[in-house]
mmCIF file of C-alpha atoms in Angstrom:
data_model
loop_
_atom_site.group_PDB
_atom_site.id
_atom_site.type_symbol
_atom_site.label_atom_id
_atom_site.label_comp_id
_atom_site.label_asym_id
_atom_site.label_seq_id
_atom_site.Cartn_x
_atom_site.Cartn_y
_atom_site.Cartn_z
ATOM 1 C CA MET A 1 0.000 0.000 0.000
ATOM 2 C CA GLU A 2 2.837 2.428 0.819
ATOM 3 C CA TYR A 3 4.459 1.789 -2.554
ATOM 4 C CA GLY A 4 1.361 2.981 -4.367
ATOM 5 C CA LYS A 5 1.089 6.116 -2.273
ATOM 6 C CA ASN A 6 4.733 6.999 -2.878
ATOM 7 C CA SER A 7 4.861 6.225 -6.596
ATOM 8 C CA LYS A 8 4.471 8.801 -9.336
ATOM 9 C CA GLY A 9 1.534 8.751 -11.707
ATOM 10 C CA PRO A 10 1.899 8.595 -15.498
ATOM 11 C CA LEU A 11 1.598 12.365 -15.875
ATOM 12 C CA ASN A 12 4.411 13.088 -13.386
ATOM 13 C CA VAL A 13 6.649 10.434 -14.944
ATOM 14 C CA ALA A 14 6.220 11.834 -18.467
ATOM 15 C CA LEU A 15 6.794 15.425 -17.355
ATOM 16 C CA GLU A 16 9.888 14.505 -15.355
ATOM 17 C CA LEU A 17 11.541 12.165 -17.873
ATOM 18 C CA LYS A 18 10.885 14.377 -20.922
ATOM 19 C CA PRO A 19 10.896 11.515 -23.455
ATOM 20 C CA MET A 20 11.866 12.103 -27.092
ATOM 21 C CA TRP A 21 8.541 11.262 -28.712
ATOM 22 C CA LEU A 22 8.361 11.122 -32.507
ATOM 23 C CA GLY A 23 4.720 12.112 -32.949
ATOM 24 C CA LEU A 24 2.689 9.098 -34.102
ATOM 25 C CA LEU A 25 0.197 8.601 -31.276
ATOM 26 C CA GLY A 26 -1.542 5.263 -30.779
ATOM 27 C CA VAL A 27 -4.710 5.426 -28.673
ATOM 28 C CA ASP A 28 -6.878 2.620 -27.340
ATOM 29 C CA GLY A 29 -9.285 1.859 -24.544
ATOM 30 C CA LYS A 30 -9.325 -1.380 -22.565
ATOM 31 C CA GLU A 31 -12.285 -2.431 -20.440
ATOM 32 C CA VAL A 32 -11.368 -3.820 -17.003
ATOM 33 C CA LYS A 33 -13.220 -4.974 -13.903
ATOM 34 C CA ILE A 34 -12.039 -3.811 -10.491
ATOM 35 C CA LYS A 35 -13.793 -5.299 -7.475
ATOM 36 C CA GLY A 36 -16.742 -6.171 -9.713
ATOM 37 C CA GLU A 37 -17.099 -2.674 -11.203
ATOM 38 C CA ASP A 38 -16.513 -1.810 -14.870
ATOM 39 C CA PHE A 39 -13.827 0.734 -15.760
ATOM 40 C CA THR A 40 -11.810 1.659 -18.837
ATOM 41 C CA ILE A 41 -8.094 2.278 -19.133
ATOM 42 C CA LEU A 42 -7.416 4.858 -21.847
ATOM 43 C CA ILE A 43 -3.908 4.329 -23.201
ATOM 44 C CA ALA A 44 -1.750 6.519 -25.449
ATOM 45 C CA GLN A 45 1.609 5.349 -26.772
ATOM 46 C CA ASP A 46 4.179 6.796 -29.152
ATOM 47 C CA ILE A 47 4.066 4.181 -31.919
ATOM 48 C CA PHE A 48 7.632 4.822 -33.110
ATOM 49 C CA THR A 49 9.395 4.706 -29.717
ATOM 50 C CA PHE A 50 6.898 2.403 -27.925
ATOM 51 C CA ASP A 51 7.012 4.846 -25.006
ATOM 52 C CA PRO A 52 3.806 5.151 -23.022
ATOM 53 C CA VAL A 53 2.630 8.746 -23.385
ATOM 54 C CA TYR A 54 -0.242 8.692 -20.916
ATOM 55 C CA PHE A 55 -2.840 6.370 -19.450
ATOM 56 C CA SER A 56 -5.850 6.992 -17.290
ATOM 57 C CA LEU A 57 -8.327 4.811 -15.416
ATOM 58 C CA VAL A 58 -11.778 6.228 -16.183
ATOM 59 C CA GLU A 59 -15.410 5.294 -15.649
ATOM 60 C CA GLY A 60 -15.983 4.688 -19.354
ATOM 61 C CA GLU A 61 -14.848 5.393 -22.890
ATOM 62 C CA ASN A 62 -17.140 8.390 -23.301
ATOM 63 C CA VAL A 63 -16.882 11.949 -24.603
ATOM 64 C CA GLU A 64 -16.150 13.617 -21.253
ATOM 65 C CA GLU A 65 -13.408 11.207 -20.131
ATOM 66 C CA SER A 66 -11.858 10.945 -23.605
ATOM 67 C CA LYS A 67 -11.814 14.725 -24.065
ATOM 68 C CA ARG A 68 -10.004 15.220 -20.745
ATOM 69 C CA PHE A 69 -7.527 12.475 -21.777
ATOM 70 C CA PHE A 70 -6.735 14.113 -25.139
ATOM 71 C CA LEU A 71 -6.474 17.605 -23.637
ATOM 72 C CA ILE A 72 -3.872 16.399 -21.121
ATOM 73 C CA ILE A 73 -1.857 14.871 -23.965
ATOM 74 C CA ARG A 74 -2.045 18.090 -25.983
ATOM 75 C CA ASP A 75 -1.926 20.843 -23.349
ATOM 76 C CA VAL A 76 -0.037 19.384 -20.386
ATOM 77 C CA LEU A 77 2.316 16.862 -21.976
ATOM 78 C CA LYS A 78 2.691 18.916 -25.180
ATOM 79 C CA TYR A 79 2.893 15.722 -27.220
ATOM 80 C CA PRO A 80 4.161 16.601 -30.758
ATOM 81 C CA VAL A 81 1.243 15.018 -32.647
ATOM 82 C CA LYS A 82 1.902 14.356 -36.339
ATOM 83 C CA GLY A 83 -0.623 11.544 -36.716
ATOM 84 C CA ILE A 84 -3.014 9.436 -34.655
ATOM 85 C CA VAL A 85 -3.950 5.763 -34.937
ATOM 86 C CA SER A 86 -6.889 4.571 -32.855
ATOM 87 C CA ASP A 87 -9.591 1.952 -32.552
ATOM 88 C CA LEU A 88 -11.972 4.916 -33.108
ATOM 89 C CA GLY A 89 -13.232 4.602 -29.518
ATOM 90 C CA ARG A 90 -16.306 2.852 -28.170
ATOM 91 C CA GLY A 91 -19.158 4.055 -30.337
ATOM 92 C CA ARG A 92 -16.543 5.905 -32.399
ATOM 93 C CA VAL A 93 -16.294 8.543 -29.659
ATOM 94 C CA PHE A 94 -12.705 9.394 -30.664
ATOM 95 C CA LEU A 95 -13.627 10.530 -34.196
ATOM 96 C CA SER A 96 -15.112 13.949 -33.467
ATOM 97 C CA LEU A 97 -12.898 14.570 -30.422
ATOM 98 C CA ILE A 98 -9.672 14.022 -32.344
ATOM 99 C CA GLU A 99 -10.924 16.290 -35.119
ATOM 100 C CA GLU A 100 -11.829 18.965 -32.539
ATOM 101 C CA ILE A 101 -8.705 18.738 -30.357
ATOM 102 C CA PHE A 102 -6.145 17.925 -33.072
ATOM 103 C CA PRO A 103 -7.481 19.700 -36.191
ATOM 104 C CA ASN A 104 -5.656 18.955 -39.447
ATOM 105 C CA ILE A 105 -3.833 15.977 -37.897
ATOM 106 C CA PRO A 106 -4.255 12.729 -39.874
ATOM 107 C CA HIS A 107 -6.281 10.113 -37.978
ATOM 108 C CA GLN A 108 -6.291 6.495 -39.102
ATOM 109 C CA ALA A 109 -8.255 3.527 -37.830
ATOM 110 C CA CYS A 110 -6.017 0.824 -36.380
ATOM 111 C CA VAL A 111 -5.732 -1.907 -39.027
ATOM 112 C CA VAL A 112 -5.919 -4.669 -36.392
ATOM 113 C CA HIS A 113 -9.185 -3.322 -35.001
ATOM 114 C CA PHE A 114 -10.483 -2.569 -38.504
ATOM 115 C CA SER A 115 -9.789 -6.131 -39.642
ATOM 116 C CA ARG A 116 -11.784 -7.416 -36.647
ATOM 117 C CA TYR A 117 -14.709 -5.222 -37.724
ATOM 118 C CA VAL A 118 -14.480 -6.598 -41.264
ATOM 119 C CA ASP A 119 -14.484 -10.180 -39.974
ATOM 120 C CA ILE A 120 -17.699 -9.732 -38.005
ATOM 121 C CA THR A 121 -20.399 -11.828 -39.601
ATOM 122 C CA LEU A 122 -23.993 -10.784 -39.271
ATOM 123 C CA PRO A 123 -26.236 -13.586 -38.094
ATOM 124 C CA ILE A 124 -28.657 -14.695 -40.771
ATOM 125 C CA PRO A 125 -32.005 -15.915 -39.409
#
């Protein structure tokens, strides 16, 4: 328990270490259960360096939580965004937010996630 209280969060680590990010941001959300409750971990990684940029445990992959996540990456961490690859977010929530927060930055759907979407077969009655 003491270790957790004394450890730095992802924001402090990134600000202190000042990593040399190259600008291709990978973003994804992962659903987790903690003590029976549903949460989401939003994760951002520099795709070229594999460095974690930021992660946050949130109540859900929704507009409010995702917007706060992206604003921290842009305004606090000053990540040098040149392009973004994402799973588009639950319900495609990332689409409009990325366009709003990172205008004129190319945004591509992750090919792994996209291929899963393509492989979904509709049930035929």
